[in-house]
Amino acid sequence: MKKLLLLLLITSISFAQNADRKYISHTWKNTVLEVKTSDGNYEIKPYSEKIIETSFIPKGEPFNPNSHAVVKTPEKIKPFFKKTESSLVLTTKEIMVVINKSPFKITYSNKGKVMLSEKSGYIKRNDSTEVLQFNIDNSEALYGGGARALGMNRRGNRLQLYNRAHYGYETKAELMNFCIPLVMSSKLYAVHFDNAAIGYLDLDSKNNNTLEYETISGRKTYQVIVGDNWTDLISNYTDLTGKQPLIPRWSLGNFSSRFGYHTQDEVENTIKKFEQNQIPVDAVILDLYWFGKTIKGTMGNLDWEKDNYPNPEKMIADLNAKGVKTVLITEPFILTTSSKWQETVDKNVLVKDKYNKPATWDFYFGNTSVVDIFKPEGKDWFWNVYKRLINQGVGGMWGDLGEPEVFPSKVMTAGGKADEVHNIYGHNWAKLLADGYKKDFPTQRPFILMRAGYSGSQRFGMIPWSGDVSRSWGGLQSQMEIALQMGMQGLGYIHSDLGGFAGDYFDNELYLRWLQYGVFNPIFRPHAQEEVASEVARKDIVTMEKAKKSVELRYQLMPYNYTLSFDNNQKGTPLMRPLFFEEPNNADLTTVAGTYFWGNDFLIKPITKPGTTSTEVYFPKSSNWYDFYTDEKHTAGTTETIKANEDYIPTFVRGGSFIPMIETIQNTTKYSLSNFNLHYYFDGSVSNSSGKLYNDDGTTPNAYEKGQYEIINFNSNTNGKTVVIKMATVTGKNVTTTDKNISVLIHNIKAKRIFVNGQEQIYKTFQEPLQVNVTMTKGTTSEIKIEY
């Protein structure tokens, strides 16, 4: 501790902050450190042992305590404060903040190592923009800034913070729909800049080891977050900004979606094609033709176009009876030509111009305004639209163009000027929906598909997608990076329009490879423009049969995937995870996005180039890995050339892992764990391992917290001669469980004798994988013992 303090003091002398900033005084009260300087005040307070918030309040400016991102209440901890003639030191169990008085400097350290320090700290530039500036070291990789296609290590980029769609992007997209003011470092810390206004995030673009946050206005507040590992760091960040609610189980199924279904008959006939070909499907998504016959001029109608949808209530009811949810697109834009224009003007729910009249402007779809969701009247009006549709039976909502796509700076809202609220429009739109469901439909988990959001949007149940990606191989190649980065930033359900959206490029190989990747994606949702069919059921016979295999595998993995969703809900852990999560000190992995973990137990290598016959795969050194399709073993820490199969992408399972699966079902209304398969990948080098399967009714909000759940825990122990597998169920206090018939399939083992709950099982031959049938009853533990 003393050596570190001495080092920090010496370092601060050579790298002083703003030379004009002078320490004047400080107070330490109720675990908050306030430091008065010559040009403003600092307020530093711990939120936990691993999160500290620092705010700078320039002289003459009031402090704004309101955050759009943070929901955590500071924990009751006992930080240590020490003052000397030359410094102030605030420490938690994990973070040390040292403030050198002269020259003034603030430095943050974790476990004896400096993370970062304020360089010039707060700066107000001549153009009136405001900056927070930091020193970083020359070795760390940097991630964050939202959804972009720049390469995994985003150091060297100056990132604009202004949510904006990038139509038809491929491998390069500097600015997209989610601009999150969060930086994460390979040194296992994060800095979140807690301000919604537009600006820039500079990740050392000048190559001088400088991190800068620049904004037009607002709070000069940031949180420094640390973690023991990557999952811990993300868990701490999502503690701060909110955890994702558990999504409805049907959301993990297959969607029928395109731009778009023109008529009720077209919707019904499309679902019939899924049924006739026995292709699983859980939802159909209706694009903008549900409220208008034409693309232009009708946005804002927000009601059924009765000529083409003559009986929507019956259509929805019939689909619901088949187990297929209906999801509708909506936009916040109200065109002056829409049927709702005069109503929204009369009810005063639109954004305003400088004359306090409804602001209007032109964009692709027509002359428009936008609902002011920051105004109570606007929020209530918009929610009543949704409430009416949900009462008609609609199962989910799609919020499109919520950046907002065109939002002139001149516009005024009840929450501030357009540029002050631009990046939180989608965020607050999702909040409007989440709050409405809690109030009026408290027994229903919402499905909220959104194209734009902000820090913490995950806590509203937002399911984001990666925008209007090009239907091309380049479009596919960027998707892993976007999904991995967004998952690290709390938005674990980011996904893409499977097959690609923009353009009329026709390539069945691309379509199939994208769907094969989609199996191991948070949401499985093919979607495209009308020129090329996106639905599996509308493909040619050969392509349909191949794509159907991907859809079926998606459903077979439902127990595993739903358990991933539970872990995301409880811990914030992403469903897709970069390789460096397990090897944080392996510099070669800091830029890798093309191979990733699906949950803890799958290693996935998508095929993203046409005609690929083989691909290189690195097998992380933490485990041996087994081919999901052939059981071939791949040794930990090696790189191999793997042959590419046209029917699936390279997929590997961690040695010692448990993978629960079911047989294919038509949709999740047929989901049951009365009978399921449990695959165990035996590896003699793994002395013990564990896994679990989470289950609830798939629909009740907060089912786990309400005690309406069951968890089946799996454990294995191996001593070189025997392997023992135990299965035990933990149930909530308000759930009724059923007996479960489990087919345990044990891979990669040559058995001699098998015992189930102490009774030897007689087999004529031992096939591979070895199948052992077990019936679990409530309150019992089952054990399989294998001598090999």
Short mmCIF file of N, CA and C in Angstrom, two decimals, residues 455-515:
data_model
loop_
_atom_site.label_atom_id
_atom_site.label_comp_id
_atom_site.label_asym_id
_atom_site.label_seq_id
_atom_site.Cartn_x
_atom_site.Cartn_y
_atom_site.Cartn_z
N SER A 455 -27.34 3.17 -22.45
CA SER A 455 -26.84 2.43 -21.29
C SER A 455 -28.01 2.02 -20.39
N GLY A 456 -28.08 0.74 -20.10
CA GLY A 456 -29.13 0.26 -19.20
C GLY A 456 -30.44 -0.08 -19.86
N SER A 457 -30.54 0.04 -21.19
CA SER A 457 -31.81 -0.27 -21.86
C SER A 457 -32.23 -1.72 -21.64
N GLN A 458 -31.26 -2.57 -21.30
CA GLN A 458 -31.59 -3.98 -21.08
C GLN A 458 -32.59 -4.18 -19.94
N ARG A 459 -32.61 -3.27 -18.97
CA ARG A 459 -33.48 -3.48 -17.81
C ARG A 459 -34.96 -3.34 -18.16
N PHE A 460 -35.26 -2.82 -19.34
CA PHE A 460 -36.65 -2.71 -19.79
C PHE A 460 -37.08 -3.93 -20.62
N GLY A 461 -36.19 -4.92 -20.70
CA GLY A 461 -36.51 -6.09 -21.50
C GLY A 461 -36.25 -5.88 -22.98
N MET A 462 -35.49 -4.85 -23.33
CA MET A 462 -35.23 -4.55 -24.73
C MET A 462 -34.49 -5.69 -25.42
N ILE A 463 -34.99 -6.05 -26.60
CA ILE A 463 -34.32 -7.01 -27.47
C ILE A 463 -33.86 -6.24 -28.70
N PRO A 464 -32.58 -5.90 -28.77
CA PRO A 464 -32.09 -5.07 -29.88
C PRO A 464 -31.65 -5.90 -31.08
N TRP A 465 -31.64 -5.29 -32.24
CA TRP A 465 -31.02 -5.96 -33.38
C TRP A 465 -30.07 -5.00 -34.07
N SER A 466 -29.29 -5.54 -34.97
CA SER A 466 -28.13 -4.81 -35.49
C SER A 466 -28.44 -3.96 -36.71
N GLY A 467 -29.71 -3.65 -36.94
CA GLY A 467 -30.04 -2.69 -37.98
C GLY A 467 -30.13 -3.31 -39.37
N ASP A 468 -30.17 -2.43 -40.36
CA ASP A 468 -30.42 -2.84 -41.75
C ASP A 468 -29.14 -3.30 -42.43
N VAL A 469 -28.65 -4.46 -42.01
CA VAL A 469 -27.40 -4.99 -42.54
C VAL A 469 -27.58 -5.42 -43.99
N SER A 470 -26.50 -5.29 -44.74
CA SER A 470 -26.50 -5.73 -46.13
C SER A 470 -26.72 -7.23 -46.23
N ARG A 471 -27.51 -7.63 -47.18
CA ARG A 471 -27.67 -9.05 -47.47
C ARG A 471 -26.47 -9.47 -48.33
N SER A 472 -25.35 -9.70 -47.67
CA SER A 472 -24.10 -10.02 -48.36
C SER A 472 -23.18 -10.73 -47.39
N TRP A 473 -22.13 -11.32 -47.92
CA TRP A 473 -21.15 -11.98 -47.05
C TRP A 473 -20.46 -10.97 -46.14
N GLY A 474 -20.25 -9.77 -46.65
CA GLY A 474 -19.67 -8.72 -45.80
C GLY A 474 -20.57 -8.37 -44.64
N GLY A 475 -21.89 -8.36 -44.90
CA GLY A 475 -22.84 -8.10 -43.82
C GLY A 475 -22.78 -9.16 -42.75
N LEU A 476 -22.68 -10.42 -43.15
CA LEU A 476 -22.57 -11.51 -42.18
C LEU A 476 -21.29 -11.41 -41.37
N GLN A 477 -20.20 -11.03 -42.01
CA GLN A 477 -18.89 -11.03 -41.35
C GLN A 477 -18.81 -10.08 -40.18
N SER A 478 -19.61 -9.04 -40.16
CA SER A 478 -19.54 -8.06 -39.08
C SER A 478 -20.40 -8.43 -37.87
N GLN A 479 -21.25 -9.44 -38.00
CA GLN A 479 -22.27 -9.67 -36.97
C GLN A 479 -21.72 -10.22 -35.66
N MET A 480 -20.68 -11.03 -35.71
CA MET A 480 -20.14 -11.58 -34.46
C MET A 480 -19.57 -10.48 -33.58
N GLU A 481 -18.81 -9.57 -34.18
CA GLU A 481 -18.25 -8.46 -33.41
C GLU A 481 -19.34 -7.63 -32.74
N ILE A 482 -20.37 -7.26 -33.51
CA ILE A 482 -21.44 -6.43 -32.98
C ILE A 482 -22.12 -7.13 -31.80
N ALA A 483 -22.42 -8.41 -31.97
CA ALA A 483 -23.13 -9.15 -30.92
C ALA A 483 -22.26 -9.31 -29.68
N LEU A 484 -20.99 -9.63 -29.86
CA LEU A 484 -20.10 -9.82 -28.71
C LEU A 484 -19.91 -8.52 -27.95
N GLN A 485 -19.70 -7.44 -28.66
CA GLN A 485 -19.49 -6.14 -28.01
C GLN A 485 -20.74 -5.69 -27.25
N MET A 486 -21.90 -5.84 -27.87
CA MET A 486 -23.13 -5.39 -27.21
C MET A 486 -23.45 -6.26 -26.00
N GLY A 487 -23.17 -7.55 -26.10
CA GLY A 487 -23.38 -8.41 -24.95
C GLY A 487 -22.51 -8.01 -23.78
N MET A 488 -21.27 -7.60 -24.05
CA MET A 488 -20.38 -7.12 -23.00
C MET A 488 -20.92 -5.85 -22.36
N GLN A 489 -21.69 -5.07 -23.13
CA GLN A 489 -22.21 -3.79 -22.65
C GLN A 489 -23.63 -3.91 -22.09
N GLY A 490 -24.02 -5.13 -21.75
CA GLY A 490 -25.27 -5.35 -21.05
C GLY A 490 -26.44 -5.76 -21.91
N LEU A 491 -26.37 -5.53 -23.22
CA LEU A 491 -27.50 -5.81 -24.11
C LEU A 491 -27.31 -7.19 -24.73
N GLY A 492 -27.61 -8.21 -23.94
CA GLY A 492 -27.26 -9.58 -24.29
C GLY A 492 -28.07 -10.19 -25.41
N TYR A 493 -29.17 -9.54 -25.83
CA TYR A 493 -30.02 -10.14 -26.86
C TYR A 493 -29.86 -9.49 -28.23
N ILE A 494 -28.77 -8.77 -28.43
CA ILE A 494 -28.51 -8.22 -29.76
C ILE A 494 -28.40 -9.36 -30.77
N HIS A 495 -28.98 -9.17 -31.93
CA HIS A 495 -28.98 -10.21 -32.96
C HIS A 495 -29.12 -9.53 -34.31
N SER A 496 -29.11 -10.30 -35.36
CA SER A 496 -29.19 -9.72 -36.70
C SER A 496 -30.38 -10.26 -37.46
N ASP A 497 -30.75 -9.55 -38.53
CA ASP A 497 -31.72 -10.07 -39.49
C ASP A 497 -31.06 -11.25 -40.19
N LEU A 498 -31.43 -12.47 -39.79
CA LEU A 498 -30.76 -13.65 -40.34
C LEU A 498 -30.99 -13.73 -41.85
N GLY A 499 -29.91 -13.90 -42.58
CA GLY A 499 -29.96 -13.89 -44.03
C GLY A 499 -29.62 -12.55 -44.62
N GLY A 500 -29.65 -11.49 -43.79
CA GLY A 500 -29.37 -10.15 -44.26
C GLY A 500 -30.63 -9.45 -44.72
N PHE A 501 -30.63 -8.11 -44.59
CA PHE A 501 -31.84 -7.34 -44.89
C PHE A 501 -31.76 -6.57 -46.20
N ALA A 502 -30.74 -5.72 -46.34
CA ALA A 502 -30.74 -4.71 -47.40
C ALA A 502 -30.19 -5.26 -48.71
N GLY A 503 -30.96 -5.04 -49.78
CA GLY A 503 -30.50 -5.43 -51.11
C GLY A 503 -31.22 -6.65 -51.64
N ASP A 504 -30.99 -6.94 -52.93
CA ASP A 504 -31.69 -8.06 -53.58
C ASP A 504 -30.73 -9.19 -53.94
N TYR A 505 -29.57 -9.24 -53.27
CA TYR A 505 -28.58 -10.29 -53.53
C TYR A 505 -29.17 -11.64 -53.17
N PHE A 506 -29.15 -12.56 -54.13
CA PHE A 506 -29.75 -13.88 -53.92
C PHE A 506 -28.64 -14.91 -53.84
N ASP A 507 -28.52 -15.57 -52.69
CA ASP A 507 -27.45 -16.55 -52.48
C ASP A 507 -27.90 -17.51 -51.38
N ASN A 508 -28.31 -18.69 -51.75
CA ASN A 508 -28.80 -19.65 -50.76
C ASN A 508 -27.69 -20.12 -49.82
N GLU A 509 -26.47 -20.16 -50.30
CA GLU A 509 -25.36 -20.54 -49.43
C GLU A 509 -25.21 -19.52 -48.30
N LEU A 510 -25.28 -18.23 -48.65
CA LEU A 510 -25.21 -17.17 -47.64
C LEU A 510 -26.36 -17.31 -46.65
N TYR A 511 -27.55 -17.53 -47.17
CA TYR A 511 -28.73 -17.66 -46.32
C TYR A 511 -28.55 -18.79 -45.31
N LEU A 512 -28.10 -19.94 -45.78
CA LEU A 512 -27.95 -21.11 -44.91
C LEU A 512 -26.85 -20.89 -43.89
N ARG A 513 -25.72 -20.30 -44.30
CA ARG A 513 -24.64 -20.06 -43.35
C ARG A 513 -25.07 -19.06 -42.28
N TRP A 514 -25.88 -18.08 -42.67
CA TRP A 514 -26.35 -17.09 -41.69
C TRP A 514 -27.29 -17.75 -40.68
N LEU A 515 -28.18 -18.62 -41.17
CA LEU A 515 -29.08 -19.33 -40.25
C LEU A 515 -28.32 -20.30 -39.35
#
